[in-house]
mmCIF file with all atom_site columns, C-alpha atoms in Angstrom:
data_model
loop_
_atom_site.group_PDB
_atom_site.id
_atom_site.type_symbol
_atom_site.label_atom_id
_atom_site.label_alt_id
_atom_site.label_comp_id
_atom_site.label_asym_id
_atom_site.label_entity_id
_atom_site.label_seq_id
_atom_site.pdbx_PDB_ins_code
_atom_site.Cartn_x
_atom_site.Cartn_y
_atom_site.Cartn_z
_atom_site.occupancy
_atom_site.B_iso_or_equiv
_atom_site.pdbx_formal_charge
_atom_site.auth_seq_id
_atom_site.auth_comp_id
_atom_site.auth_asym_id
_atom_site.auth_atom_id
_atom_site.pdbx_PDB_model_num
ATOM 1   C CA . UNK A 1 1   ? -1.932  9.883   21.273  1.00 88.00 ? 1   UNK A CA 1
ATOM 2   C CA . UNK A 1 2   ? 0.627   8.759   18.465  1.00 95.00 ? 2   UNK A CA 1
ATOM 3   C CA . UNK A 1 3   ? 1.315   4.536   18.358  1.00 97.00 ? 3   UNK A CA 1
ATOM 4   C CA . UNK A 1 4   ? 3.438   3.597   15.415  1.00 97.00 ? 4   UNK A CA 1
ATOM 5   C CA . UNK A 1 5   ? 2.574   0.332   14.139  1.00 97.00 ? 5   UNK A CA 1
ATOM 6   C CA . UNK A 1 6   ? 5.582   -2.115  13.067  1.00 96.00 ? 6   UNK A CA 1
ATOM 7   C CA . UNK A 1 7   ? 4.857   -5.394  11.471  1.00 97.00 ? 7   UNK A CA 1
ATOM 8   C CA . UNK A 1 8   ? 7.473   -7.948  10.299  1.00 97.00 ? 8   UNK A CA 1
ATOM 9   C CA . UNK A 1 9   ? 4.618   -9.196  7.373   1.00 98.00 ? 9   UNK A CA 1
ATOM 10  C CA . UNK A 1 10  ? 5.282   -5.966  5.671   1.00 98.00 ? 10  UNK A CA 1
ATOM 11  C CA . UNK A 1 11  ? 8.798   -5.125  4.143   1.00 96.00 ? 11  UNK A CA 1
ATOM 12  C CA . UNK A 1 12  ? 10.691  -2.509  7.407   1.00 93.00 ? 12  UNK A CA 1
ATOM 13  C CA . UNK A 1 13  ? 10.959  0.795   6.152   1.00 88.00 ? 13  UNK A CA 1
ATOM 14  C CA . UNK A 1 14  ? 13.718  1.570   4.009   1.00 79.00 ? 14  UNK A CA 1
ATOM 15  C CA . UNK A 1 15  ? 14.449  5.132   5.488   1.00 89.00 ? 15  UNK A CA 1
ATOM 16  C CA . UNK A 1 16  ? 13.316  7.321   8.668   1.00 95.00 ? 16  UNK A CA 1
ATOM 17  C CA . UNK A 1 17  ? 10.177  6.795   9.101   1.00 96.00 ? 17  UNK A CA 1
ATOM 18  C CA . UNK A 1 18  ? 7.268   4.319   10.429  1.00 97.00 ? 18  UNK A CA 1
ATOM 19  C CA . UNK A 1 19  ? 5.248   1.758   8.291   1.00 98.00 ? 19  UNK A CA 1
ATOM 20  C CA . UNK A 1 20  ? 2.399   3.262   9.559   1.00 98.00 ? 20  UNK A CA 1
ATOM 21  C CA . UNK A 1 21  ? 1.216   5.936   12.243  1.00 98.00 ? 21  UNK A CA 1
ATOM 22  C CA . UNK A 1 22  ? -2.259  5.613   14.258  1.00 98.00 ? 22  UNK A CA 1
ATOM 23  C CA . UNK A 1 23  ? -3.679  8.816   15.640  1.00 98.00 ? 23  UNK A CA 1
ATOM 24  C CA . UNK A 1 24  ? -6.819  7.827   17.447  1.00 96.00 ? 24  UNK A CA 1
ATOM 25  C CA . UNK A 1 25  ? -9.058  6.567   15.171  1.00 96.00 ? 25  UNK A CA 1
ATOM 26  C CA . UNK A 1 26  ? -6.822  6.891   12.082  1.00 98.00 ? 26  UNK A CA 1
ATOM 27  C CA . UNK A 1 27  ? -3.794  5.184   10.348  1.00 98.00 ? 27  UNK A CA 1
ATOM 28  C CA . UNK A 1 28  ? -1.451  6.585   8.239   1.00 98.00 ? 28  UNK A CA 1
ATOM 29  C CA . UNK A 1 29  ? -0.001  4.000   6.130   1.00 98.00 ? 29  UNK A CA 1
ATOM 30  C CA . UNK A 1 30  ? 3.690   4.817   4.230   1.00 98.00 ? 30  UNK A CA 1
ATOM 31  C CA . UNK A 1 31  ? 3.902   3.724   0.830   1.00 98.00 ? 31  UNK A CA 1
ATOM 32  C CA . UNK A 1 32  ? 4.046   0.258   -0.091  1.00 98.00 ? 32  UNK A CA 1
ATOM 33  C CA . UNK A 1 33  ? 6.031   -1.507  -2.774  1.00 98.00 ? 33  UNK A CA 1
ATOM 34  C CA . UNK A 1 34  ? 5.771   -5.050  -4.465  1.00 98.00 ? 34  UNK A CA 1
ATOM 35  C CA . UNK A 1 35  ? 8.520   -6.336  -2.119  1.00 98.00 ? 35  UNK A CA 1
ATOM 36  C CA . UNK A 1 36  ? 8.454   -9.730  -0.656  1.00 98.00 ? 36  UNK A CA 1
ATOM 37  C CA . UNK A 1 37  ? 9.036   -8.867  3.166   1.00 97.00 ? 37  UNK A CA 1
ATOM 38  C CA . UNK A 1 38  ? 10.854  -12.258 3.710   1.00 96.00 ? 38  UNK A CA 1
ATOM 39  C CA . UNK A 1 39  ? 12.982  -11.468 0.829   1.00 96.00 ? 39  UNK A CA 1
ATOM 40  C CA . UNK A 1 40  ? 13.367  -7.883  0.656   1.00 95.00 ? 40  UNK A CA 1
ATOM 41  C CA . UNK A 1 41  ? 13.163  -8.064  -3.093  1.00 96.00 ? 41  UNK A CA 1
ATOM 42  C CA . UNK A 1 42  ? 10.293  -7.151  -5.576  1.00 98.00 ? 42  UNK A CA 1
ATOM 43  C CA . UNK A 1 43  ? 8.067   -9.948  -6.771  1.00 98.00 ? 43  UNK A CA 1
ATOM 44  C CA . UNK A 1 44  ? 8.099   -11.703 -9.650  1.00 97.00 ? 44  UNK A CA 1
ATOM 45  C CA . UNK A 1 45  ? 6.273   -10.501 -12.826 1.00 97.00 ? 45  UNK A CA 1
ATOM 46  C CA . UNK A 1 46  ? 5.003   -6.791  -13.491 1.00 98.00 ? 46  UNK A CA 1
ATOM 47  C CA . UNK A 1 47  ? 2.659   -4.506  -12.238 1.00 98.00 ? 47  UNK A CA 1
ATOM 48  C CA . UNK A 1 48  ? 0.100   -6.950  -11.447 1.00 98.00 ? 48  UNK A CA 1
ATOM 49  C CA . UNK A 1 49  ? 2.113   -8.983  -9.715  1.00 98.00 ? 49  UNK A CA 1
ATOM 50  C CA . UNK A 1 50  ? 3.566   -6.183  -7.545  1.00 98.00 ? 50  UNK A CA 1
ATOM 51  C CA . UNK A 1 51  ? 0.205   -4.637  -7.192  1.00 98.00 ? 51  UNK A CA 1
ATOM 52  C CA . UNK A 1 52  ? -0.890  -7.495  -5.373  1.00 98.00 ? 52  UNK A CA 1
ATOM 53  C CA . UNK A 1 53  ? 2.185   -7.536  -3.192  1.00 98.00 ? 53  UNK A CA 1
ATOM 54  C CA . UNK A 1 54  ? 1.881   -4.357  -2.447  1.00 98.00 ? 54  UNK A CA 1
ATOM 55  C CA . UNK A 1 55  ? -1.715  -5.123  -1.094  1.00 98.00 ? 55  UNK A CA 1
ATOM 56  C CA . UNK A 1 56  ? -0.321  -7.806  1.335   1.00 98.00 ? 56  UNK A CA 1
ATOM 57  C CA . UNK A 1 57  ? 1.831   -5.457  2.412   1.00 98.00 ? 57  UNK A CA 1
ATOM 58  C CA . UNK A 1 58  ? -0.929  -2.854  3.059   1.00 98.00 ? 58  UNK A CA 1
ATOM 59  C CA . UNK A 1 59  ? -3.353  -5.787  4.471   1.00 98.00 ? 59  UNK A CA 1
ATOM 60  C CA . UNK A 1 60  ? -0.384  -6.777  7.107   1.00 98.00 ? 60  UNK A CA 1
ATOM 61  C CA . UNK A 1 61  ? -0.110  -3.186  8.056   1.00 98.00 ? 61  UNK A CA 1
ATOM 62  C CA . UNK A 1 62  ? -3.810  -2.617  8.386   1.00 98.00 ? 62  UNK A CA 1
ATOM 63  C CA . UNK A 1 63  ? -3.964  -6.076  10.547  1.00 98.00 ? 63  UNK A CA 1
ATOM 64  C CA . UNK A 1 64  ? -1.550  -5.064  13.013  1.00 98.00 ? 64  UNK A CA 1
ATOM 65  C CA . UNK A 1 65  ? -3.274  -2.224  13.791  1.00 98.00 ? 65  UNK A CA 1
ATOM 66  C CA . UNK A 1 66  ? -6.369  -4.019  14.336  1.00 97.00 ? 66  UNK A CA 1
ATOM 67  C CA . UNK A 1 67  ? -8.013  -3.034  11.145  1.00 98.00 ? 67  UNK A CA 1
ATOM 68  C CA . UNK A 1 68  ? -9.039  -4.051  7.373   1.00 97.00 ? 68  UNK A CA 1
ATOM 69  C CA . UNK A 1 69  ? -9.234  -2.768  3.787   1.00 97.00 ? 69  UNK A CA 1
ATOM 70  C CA . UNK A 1 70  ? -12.416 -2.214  4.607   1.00 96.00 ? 70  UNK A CA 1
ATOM 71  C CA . UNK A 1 71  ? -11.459 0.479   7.087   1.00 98.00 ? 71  UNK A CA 1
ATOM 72  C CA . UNK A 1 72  ? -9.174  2.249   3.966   1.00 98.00 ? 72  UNK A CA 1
ATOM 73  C CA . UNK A 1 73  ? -10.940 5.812   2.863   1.00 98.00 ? 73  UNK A CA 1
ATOM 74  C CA . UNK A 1 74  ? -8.101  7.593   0.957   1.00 98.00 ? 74  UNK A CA 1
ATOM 75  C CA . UNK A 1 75  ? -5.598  5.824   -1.385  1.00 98.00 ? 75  UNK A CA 1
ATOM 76  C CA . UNK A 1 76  ? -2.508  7.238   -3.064  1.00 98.00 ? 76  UNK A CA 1
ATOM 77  C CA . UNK A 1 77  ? -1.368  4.908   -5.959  1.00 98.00 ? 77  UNK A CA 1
ATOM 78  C CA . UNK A 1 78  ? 2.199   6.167   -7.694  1.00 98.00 ? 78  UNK A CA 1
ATOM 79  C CA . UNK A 1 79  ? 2.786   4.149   -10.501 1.00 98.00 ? 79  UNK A CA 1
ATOM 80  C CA . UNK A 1 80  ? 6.257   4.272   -12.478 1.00 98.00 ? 80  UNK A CA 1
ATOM 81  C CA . UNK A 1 81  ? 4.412   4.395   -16.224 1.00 98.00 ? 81  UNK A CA 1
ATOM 82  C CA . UNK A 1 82  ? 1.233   5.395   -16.995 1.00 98.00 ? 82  UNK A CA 1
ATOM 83  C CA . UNK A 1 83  ? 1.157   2.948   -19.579 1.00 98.00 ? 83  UNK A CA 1
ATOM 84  C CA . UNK A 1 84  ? 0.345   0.076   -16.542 1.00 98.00 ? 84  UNK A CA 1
ATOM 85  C CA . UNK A 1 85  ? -2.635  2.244   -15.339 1.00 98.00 ? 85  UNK A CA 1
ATOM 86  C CA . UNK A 1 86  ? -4.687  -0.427  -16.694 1.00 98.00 ? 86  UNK A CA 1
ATOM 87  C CA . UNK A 1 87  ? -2.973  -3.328  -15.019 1.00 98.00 ? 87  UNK A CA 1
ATOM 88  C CA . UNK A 1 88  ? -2.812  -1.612  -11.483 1.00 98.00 ? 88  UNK A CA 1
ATOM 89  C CA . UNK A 1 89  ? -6.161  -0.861  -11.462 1.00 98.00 ? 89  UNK A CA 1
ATOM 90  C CA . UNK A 1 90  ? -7.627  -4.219  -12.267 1.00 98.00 ? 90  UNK A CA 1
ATOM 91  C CA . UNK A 1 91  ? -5.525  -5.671  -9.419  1.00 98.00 ? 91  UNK A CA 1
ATOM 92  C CA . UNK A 1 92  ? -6.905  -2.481  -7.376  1.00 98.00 ? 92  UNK A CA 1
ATOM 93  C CA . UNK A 1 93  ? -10.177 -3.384  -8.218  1.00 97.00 ? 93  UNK A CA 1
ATOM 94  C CA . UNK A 1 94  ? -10.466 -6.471  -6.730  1.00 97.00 ? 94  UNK A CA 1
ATOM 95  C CA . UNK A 1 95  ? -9.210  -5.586  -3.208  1.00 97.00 ? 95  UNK A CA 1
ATOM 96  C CA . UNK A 1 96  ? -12.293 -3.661  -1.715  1.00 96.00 ? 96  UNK A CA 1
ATOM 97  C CA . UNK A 1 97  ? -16.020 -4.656  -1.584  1.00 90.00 ? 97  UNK A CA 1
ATOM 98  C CA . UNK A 1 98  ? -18.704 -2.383  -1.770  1.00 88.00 ? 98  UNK A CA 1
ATOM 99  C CA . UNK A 1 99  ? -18.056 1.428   -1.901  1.00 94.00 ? 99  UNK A CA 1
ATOM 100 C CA . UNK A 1 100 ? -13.988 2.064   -3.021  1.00 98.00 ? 100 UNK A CA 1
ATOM 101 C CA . UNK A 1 101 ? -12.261 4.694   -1.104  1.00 98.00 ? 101 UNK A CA 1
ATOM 102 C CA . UNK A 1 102 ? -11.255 7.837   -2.333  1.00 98.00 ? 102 UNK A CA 1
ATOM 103 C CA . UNK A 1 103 ? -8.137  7.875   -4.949  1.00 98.00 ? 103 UNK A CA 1
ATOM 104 C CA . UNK A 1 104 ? -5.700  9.715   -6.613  1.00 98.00 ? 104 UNK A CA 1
ATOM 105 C CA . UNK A 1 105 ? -3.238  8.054   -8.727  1.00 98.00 ? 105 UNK A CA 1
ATOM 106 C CA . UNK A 1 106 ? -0.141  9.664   -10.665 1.00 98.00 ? 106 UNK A CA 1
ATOM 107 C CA . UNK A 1 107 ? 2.749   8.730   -12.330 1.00 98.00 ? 107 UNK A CA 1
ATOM 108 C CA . UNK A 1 108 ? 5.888   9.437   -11.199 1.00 97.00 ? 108 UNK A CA 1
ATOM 109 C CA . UNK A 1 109 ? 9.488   9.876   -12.226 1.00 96.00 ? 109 UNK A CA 1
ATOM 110 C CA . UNK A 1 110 ? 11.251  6.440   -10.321 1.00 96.00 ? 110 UNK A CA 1
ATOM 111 C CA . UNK A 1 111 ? 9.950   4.953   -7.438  1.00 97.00 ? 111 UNK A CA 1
ATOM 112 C CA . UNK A 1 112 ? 12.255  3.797   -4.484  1.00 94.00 ? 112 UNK A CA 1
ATOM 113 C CA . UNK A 1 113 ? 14.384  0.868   -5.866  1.00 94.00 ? 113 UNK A CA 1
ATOM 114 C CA . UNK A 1 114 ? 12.596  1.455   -9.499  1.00 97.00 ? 114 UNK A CA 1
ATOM 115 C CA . UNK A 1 115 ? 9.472   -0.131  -8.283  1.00 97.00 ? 115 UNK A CA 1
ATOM 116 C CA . UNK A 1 116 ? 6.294   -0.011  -10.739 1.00 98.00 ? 116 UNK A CA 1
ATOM 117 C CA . UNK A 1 117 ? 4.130   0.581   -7.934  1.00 98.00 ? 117 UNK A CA 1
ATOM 118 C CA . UNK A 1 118 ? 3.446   2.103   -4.522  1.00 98.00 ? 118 UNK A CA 1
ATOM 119 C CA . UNK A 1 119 ? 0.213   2.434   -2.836  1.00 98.00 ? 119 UNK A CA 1
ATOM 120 C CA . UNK A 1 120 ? -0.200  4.827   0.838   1.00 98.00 ? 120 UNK A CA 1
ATOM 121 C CA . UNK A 1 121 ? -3.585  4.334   2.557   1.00 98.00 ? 121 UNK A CA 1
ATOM 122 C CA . UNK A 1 122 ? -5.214  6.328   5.219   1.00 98.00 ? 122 UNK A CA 1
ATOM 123 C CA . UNK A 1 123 ? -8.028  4.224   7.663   1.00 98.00 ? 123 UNK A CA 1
ATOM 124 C CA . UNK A 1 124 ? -10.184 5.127   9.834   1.00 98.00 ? 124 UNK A CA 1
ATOM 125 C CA . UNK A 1 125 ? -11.954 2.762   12.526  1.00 94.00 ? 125 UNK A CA 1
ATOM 126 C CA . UNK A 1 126 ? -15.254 3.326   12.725  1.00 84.00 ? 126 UNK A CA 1
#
């Protein structure tokens, strides 16, 4: 069975689709930016500072649906330069304990609203 999960401490999606999708055991997370979800606008600062609102975003999401980061076993992380690799992934870093989940990462031509950042998780409840 299919429950979309909606959360109002996340920014609401921008287009047609869901913040996140649960299947079962597993959550599909869309993309999230470094947008304030009171606001609507992007932190601010740089990449840091919208790699760590892009977490809250992705922790909000993960709460409503009853789970945590430490549920997260696939991460997508599309970054608008290359060049802030670095900076993302020392924010990244610092969000999981223990074993990280898998990754890709990739650079991309412009993100949605010419973010820096956007990070998609998939969780599973164990």
């Amino acid at each position: 069975m299919k429950k979309v999960i909606a959360t109002k401490n996340a920014p609401a999606a921008i287009g047609p689709y869901s913040q996140a999708v649960q299947v079962g055991n597993m959550l599909f997370a869309s993309g999230q930016l470094g947008m304030d979800p009171v606001t609507g606008n992007f932190v601010e600062g740089g990449v840091k500072e919208q790699t760590v609102q892009a977490f809250k975003n992705v922790h909000a999401i993960l709460a409503e649906a009853g789970l945590s980061i430490n549920d997260v076993v696939k991460t997508t992380v599309f970054l608008a330069d290359m060049g802030d690799f670095a900076a993302m992934n020392e924010v990244y870093a610092s969000q999981f304990e223990g074993t990280f989940p898998a990754r890709s990462a990739v650079a991309v031509k412009t993100l949605p609203k010419n973010g820096l950042v956007e990070i998609e998780v998939i969780a599973v409840k164990s």
